[in-house]
mmCIF file of C-alpha atoms in Angstrom:
data_model
loop_
_atom_site.group_PDB
_atom_site.id
_atom_site.type_symbol
_atom_site.label_atom_id
_atom_site.label_comp_id
_atom_site.label_asym_id
_atom_site.label_seq_id
_atom_site.Cartn_x
_atom_site.Cartn_y
_atom_site.Cartn_z
ATOM 1 C CA MET A 1448 99.912 348.422 30.260
ATOM 2 C CA SER A 1449 100.511 345.178 33.312
ATOM 3 C CA ASP A 1450 103.705 343.299 33.139
ATOM 4 C CA GLU A 1451 104.538 341.794 30.119
ATOM 5 C CA VAL A 1452 101.979 342.579 27.711
ATOM 6 C CA ARG A 1453 103.316 340.973 24.390
ATOM 7 C CA ILE A 1454 101.481 342.415 21.443
ATOM 8 C CA GLY A 1455 101.872 341.412 18.062
ATOM 9 C CA PRO A 1456 102.829 342.955 14.488
ATOM 10 C CA TYR A 1457 99.717 345.667 12.724
ATOM 11 C CA CYS A 1458 96.883 345.174 16.130
ATOM 12 C CA THR A 1459 94.423 347.793 17.077
ATOM 13 C CA VAL A 1460 94.463 347.668 20.123
ATOM 14 C CA ALA A 1461 92.309 351.358 22.270
ATOM 15 C CA ASP A 1462 93.758 352.934 24.902
ATOM 16 C CA ASP A 1463 90.786 351.729 26.986
ATOM 17 C CA VAL A 1464 91.553 347.843 27.324
ATOM 18 C CA ARG A 1465 92.773 345.853 30.530
ATOM 19 C CA PHE A 1466 95.620 343.771 31.038
ATOM 20 C CA GLY A 1467 96.834 341.600 33.555
ATOM 21 C CA ASN A 1468 99.308 340.595 33.081
ATOM 22 C CA ARG A 1469 101.248 338.309 31.549
ATOM 23 C CA VAL A 1470 98.349 338.321 27.823
ATOM 24 C CA ILE A 1471 100.009 337.656 24.688
ATOM 25 C CA ILE A 1472 98.000 339.019 21.516
ATOM 26 C CA HIS A 1473 98.955 337.901 17.952
ATOM 27 C CA GLY A 1474 98.511 340.295 15.047
ATOM 28 C CA HIS A 1475 96.438 341.611 13.194
ATOM 29 C CA ALA A 1476 93.578 342.314 16.427
ATOM 30 C CA ASN A 1477 91.178 344.465 17.481
ATOM 31 C CA LEU A 1478 90.536 345.262 20.019
ATOM 32 C CA TYR A 1479 88.557 347.928 21.880
ATOM 33 C CA GLY A 1480 86.688 348.340 25.415
ATOM 34 C CA CYS A 1481 87.680 344.608 26.880
ATOM 35 C CA ALA A 1482 89.771 343.327 29.543
ATOM 36 C CA LEU A 1483 91.362 340.511 29.299
ATOM 37 C CA ASP A 1484 93.030 338.791 33.329
ATOM 38 C CA ASP A 1485 95.953 337.887 33.552
ATOM 39 C CA ASP A 1486 98.398 334.440 30.939
ATOM 40 C CA CYS A 1487 95.654 335.210 27.989
ATOM 41 C CA THR A 1488 95.450 334.639 24.578
ATOM 42 C CA VAL A 1489 94.782 335.712 21.526
ATOM 43 C CA GLY A 1490 95.756 334.891 18.385
ATOM 44 C CA THR A 1491 95.863 336.977 14.451
ATOM 45 C CA PHE A 1492 93.184 338.396 13.284
ATOM 46 C CA VAL A 1493 90.551 338.008 16.891
ATOM 47 C CA GLU A 1494 88.199 340.745 17.227
ATOM 48 C CA ILE A 1495 86.840 341.468 20.849
ATOM 49 C CA GLN A 1496 85.212 344.625 21.458
ATOM 50 C CA ARG A 1497 83.481 346.534 24.453
ATOM 51 C CA ASP A 1498 82.009 345.434 27.320
ATOM 52 C CA VAL A 1499 83.688 341.973 26.824
ATOM 53 C CA THR A 1500 86.013 340.190 30.000
ATOM 54 C CA VAL A 1501 87.904 337.814 29.855
ATOM 55 C CA GLY A 1502 89.084 335.248 32.468
ATOM 56 C CA LYS A 1503 92.727 334.178 33.506
ATOM 57 C CA ARG A 1504 94.302 331.577 31.094
ATOM 58 C CA THR A 1505 91.790 331.741 28.698
ATOM 59 C CA ARG A 1506 93.124 331.144 24.935
ATOM 60 C CA ILE A 1507 91.265 332.618 22.028
ATOM 61 C CA GLN A 1508 92.305 331.353 18.402
ATOM 62 C CA SER A 1509 92.791 332.917 15.085
ATOM 63 C CA HIS A 1510 89.245 334.298 13.138
ATOM 64 C CA THR A 1511 87.206 335.022 16.315
ATOM 65 C CA PHE A 1512 84.587 337.694 17.124
ATOM 66 C CA ILE A 1513 83.736 338.642 20.402
ATOM 67 C CA CYS A 1514 81.200 340.897 19.954
ATOM 68 C CA SER A 1515 79.822 343.476 23.348
ATOM 69 C CA GLY A 1516 78.241 341.312 26.234
ATOM 70 C CA VAL A 1517 80.536 338.842 26.579
ATOM 71 C CA VAL A 1518 81.683 337.384 30.277
ATOM 72 C CA ILE A 1519 84.191 334.436 29.554
ATOM 73 C CA GLY A 1520 85.456 333.015 32.185
ATOM 74 C CA ASP A 1521 89.362 331.834 33.600
ATOM 75 C CA ASP A 1522 90.599 328.209 31.722
ATOM 76 C CA VAL A 1523 88.644 328.432 28.359
ATOM 77 C CA PHE A 1524 89.404 327.658 25.884
ATOM 78 C CA ILE A 1525 88.236 329.501 21.759
ATOM 79 C CA GLY A 1526 89.106 327.605 18.789
ATOM 80 C CA HIS A 1527 89.762 329.175 15.661
ATOM 81 C CA TYR A 1528 86.693 331.044 13.591
ATOM 82 C CA VAL A 1529 84.010 331.150 16.478
ATOM 83 C CA SER A 1530 81.415 333.691 16.160
ATOM 84 C CA PHE A 1531 79.406 335.055 19.304
ATOM 85 C CA ILE A 1532 76.010 336.995 18.308
ATOM 86 C CA ASN A 1533 74.784 339.225 20.176
ATOM 87 C CA ASP A 1534 71.501 340.879 18.640
ATOM 88 C CA ARG A 1535 68.628 338.433 18.616
ATOM 89 C CA HIS A 1536 66.887 339.891 15.352
ATOM 90 C CA PRO A 1537 69.220 342.916 14.303
ATOM 91 C CA THR A 1538 67.952 345.266 11.510
ATOM 92 C CA ILE A 1539 68.682 348.688 9.613
ATOM 93 C CA PRO A 1540 65.899 350.157 10.973
ATOM 94 C CA LYS A 1541 66.981 349.040 14.024
ATOM 95 C CA THR A 1542 70.559 349.608 14.001
ATOM 96 C CA LEU A 1543 69.989 353.558 12.471
ATOM 97 C CA ALA A 1544 67.351 354.261 15.446
ATOM 98 C CA GLY A 1545 69.268 353.527 18.222
ATOM 99 C CA THR A 1546 67.138 350.636 19.518
ATOM 100 C CA TRP A 1547 68.345 347.037 18.834
ATOM 101 C CA ARG A 1548 68.661 345.354 21.752
ATOM 102 C CA GLN A 1549 72.007 343.763 23.313
ATOM 103 C CA GLU A 1550 71.897 340.281 24.347
ATOM 104 C CA GLY A 1551 74.822 338.972 26.297
ATOM 105 C CA ILE A 1552 77.118 335.583 26.806
ATOM 106 C CA ARG A 1553 78.638 333.912 29.988
ATOM 107 C CA VAL A 1554 81.071 330.803 29.636
ATOM 108 C CA GLU A 1555 81.952 329.707 32.620
ATOM 109 C CA ARG A 1556 85.214 328.599 34.121
ATOM 110 C CA GLY A 1557 87.086 325.905 31.762
ATOM 111 C CA ALA A 1558 84.450 324.965 29.113
ATOM 112 C CA SER A 1559 85.901 324.561 25.360
ATOM 113 C CA ILE A 1560 84.241 325.569 22.751
ATOM 114 C CA GLY A 1561 85.708 323.927 19.029
ATOM 115 C CA THR A 1562 86.261 325.479 15.857
ATOM 116 C CA GLY A 1563 83.578 327.093 14.241
ATOM 117 C CA ALA A 1564 80.652 327.102 16.166
ATOM 118 C CA VAL A 1565 78.542 330.246 16.600
ATOM 119 C CA LEU A 1566 76.859 331.774 19.959
ATOM 120 C CA LEU A 1567 73.661 333.033 19.530
ATOM 121 C CA CYS A 1568 72.939 335.858 22.275
ATOM 122 C CA GLY A 1569 71.285 334.884 25.620
ATOM 123 C CA ILE A 1570 73.003 331.713 26.652
ATOM 124 C CA VAL A 1571 74.862 330.601 29.428
ATOM 125 C CA ILE A 1572 78.070 328.280 28.318
ATOM 126 C CA GLY A 1573 78.458 325.863 31.743
ATOM 127 C CA GLU A 1574 81.730 325.305 33.876
ATOM 128 C CA GLY A 1575 83.485 322.595 32.106
ATOM 129 C CA ALA A 1576 80.890 322.333 29.173
ATOM 130 C CA MET A 1577 82.284 321.316 25.164
ATOM 131 C CA ILE A 1578 80.844 322.048 22.026
ATOM 132 C CA GLY A 1579 81.913 320.590 19.095
ATOM 133 C CA ALA A 1580 82.597 322.474 15.945
ATOM 134 C CA GLY A 1581 81.063 323.401 13.225
ATOM 135 C CA SER A 1582 77.658 324.029 16.172
ATOM 136 C CA MET A 1583 75.378 326.511 16.668
ATOM 137 C CA VAL A 1584 74.157 326.845 20.271
ATOM 138 C CA THR A 1585 71.139 328.690 20.606
ATOM 139 C CA LYS A 1586 70.233 327.555 24.149
ATOM 140 C CA ASP A 1587 72.377 327.211 27.289
ATOM 141 C CA VAL A 1588 74.800 324.722 27.798
ATOM 142 C CA ALA A 1589 74.614 322.726 30.929
ATOM 143 C CA PRO A 1590 78.367 322.490 33.449
ATOM 144 C CA HIS A 1591 80.007 319.559 32.146
ATOM 145 C CA THR A 1592 77.597 318.711 28.660
ATOM 146 C CA VAL A 1593 79.111 318.016 25.486
ATOM 147 C CA VAL A 1594 76.676 319.459 23.014
ATOM 148 C CA ALA A 1595 77.139 319.428 18.451
ATOM 149 C CA GLY A 1596 75.599 319.745 15.241
ATOM 150 C CA VAL A 1597 73.515 322.562 14.280
ATOM 151 C CA PRO A 1598 71.077 323.029 16.241
ATOM 152 C CA ALA A 1599 73.617 321.542 18.837
ATOM 153 C CA ARG A 1600 71.616 319.009 21.089
ATOM 154 C CA VAL A 1601 73.731 316.598 23.686
ATOM 155 C CA LEU A 1602 76.083 314.623 23.496
ATOM 156 C CA ARG A 1603 76.579 313.808 26.510
ATOM 157 C CA VAL A 1604 77.821 314.510 29.875
ATOM 158 C CA LEU A 1605 81.472 313.636 31.124
ATOM 159 C CA SER A 1606 81.994 311.283 33.217
ATOM 160 C CA GLU A 1607 84.312 312.598 36.841
ATOM 161 C CA ASP A 1608 87.029 311.088 35.446
ATOM 162 C CA GLU A 1609 87.004 313.220 32.239
ATOM 163 C CA ARG A 1610 86.431 317.375 33.523
ATOM 164 C CA TRP A 1611 88.294 319.359 32.947
ATOM 165 C CA ASN A 1612 89.064 319.772 36.880
ATOM 166 C CA ALA A 1613 89.844 316.398 37.988
ATOM 167 C CA PRO A 1614 92.118 314.364 39.657
ATOM 168 C CA GLY A 1615 95.503 313.960 38.254
ATOM 169 C CA ALA A 1616 94.779 316.158 35.776
ATOM 170 C CA VAL A 1617 97.576 319.552 34.570
ATOM 171 C CA GLN A 1618 96.427 322.597 35.895
ATOM 172 C CA GLN A 1619 97.879 326.267 36.272
ATOM 173 C CA LYS A 1620 96.968 326.858 39.794
ATOM 174 C CA ASP A 1621 96.233 330.472 40.465
ATOM 175 C CA SER A 1622 98.894 333.585 41.299
ATOM 176 C CA ALA A 1623 97.228 334.957 43.966
ATOM 177 C CA LEU A 1624 96.976 332.283 46.296
#
């Protein structure tokens, strides 16, 4: 493990999990085959499966499920009870035969995903996009766009001043700079 990784009680963390520095995993989390970069925080009762990468300074709130094939960028906020889905047509016969097809999800830098959102497979959440609480995201979300609803629909595009990386916004600088 890297410097200052803190793992809470009752966690299951497989030997193949890769940690950056200053990662915090709160109690009752399950992690296996994934990679978490520097300064990430993972809430209680979170599961992160194989082949998931999580960028720097990302915060994952409690009770969230992140399935295989998800790529999460830097500075992403994921609310409570968020579910990522990686199989478009799941069935028992496909599972038993090993013929199901995984489709990934990519969440780009600075995106924010509200509590209880469900993200279906094969989509990209653009940089700085905002997903409303309880939304079901069935298609790509453009950068700096606010979506909400079931299915999620575009509400508006954030102005330059509202964007997470706007001048004057509070940000941590990358320690590699």
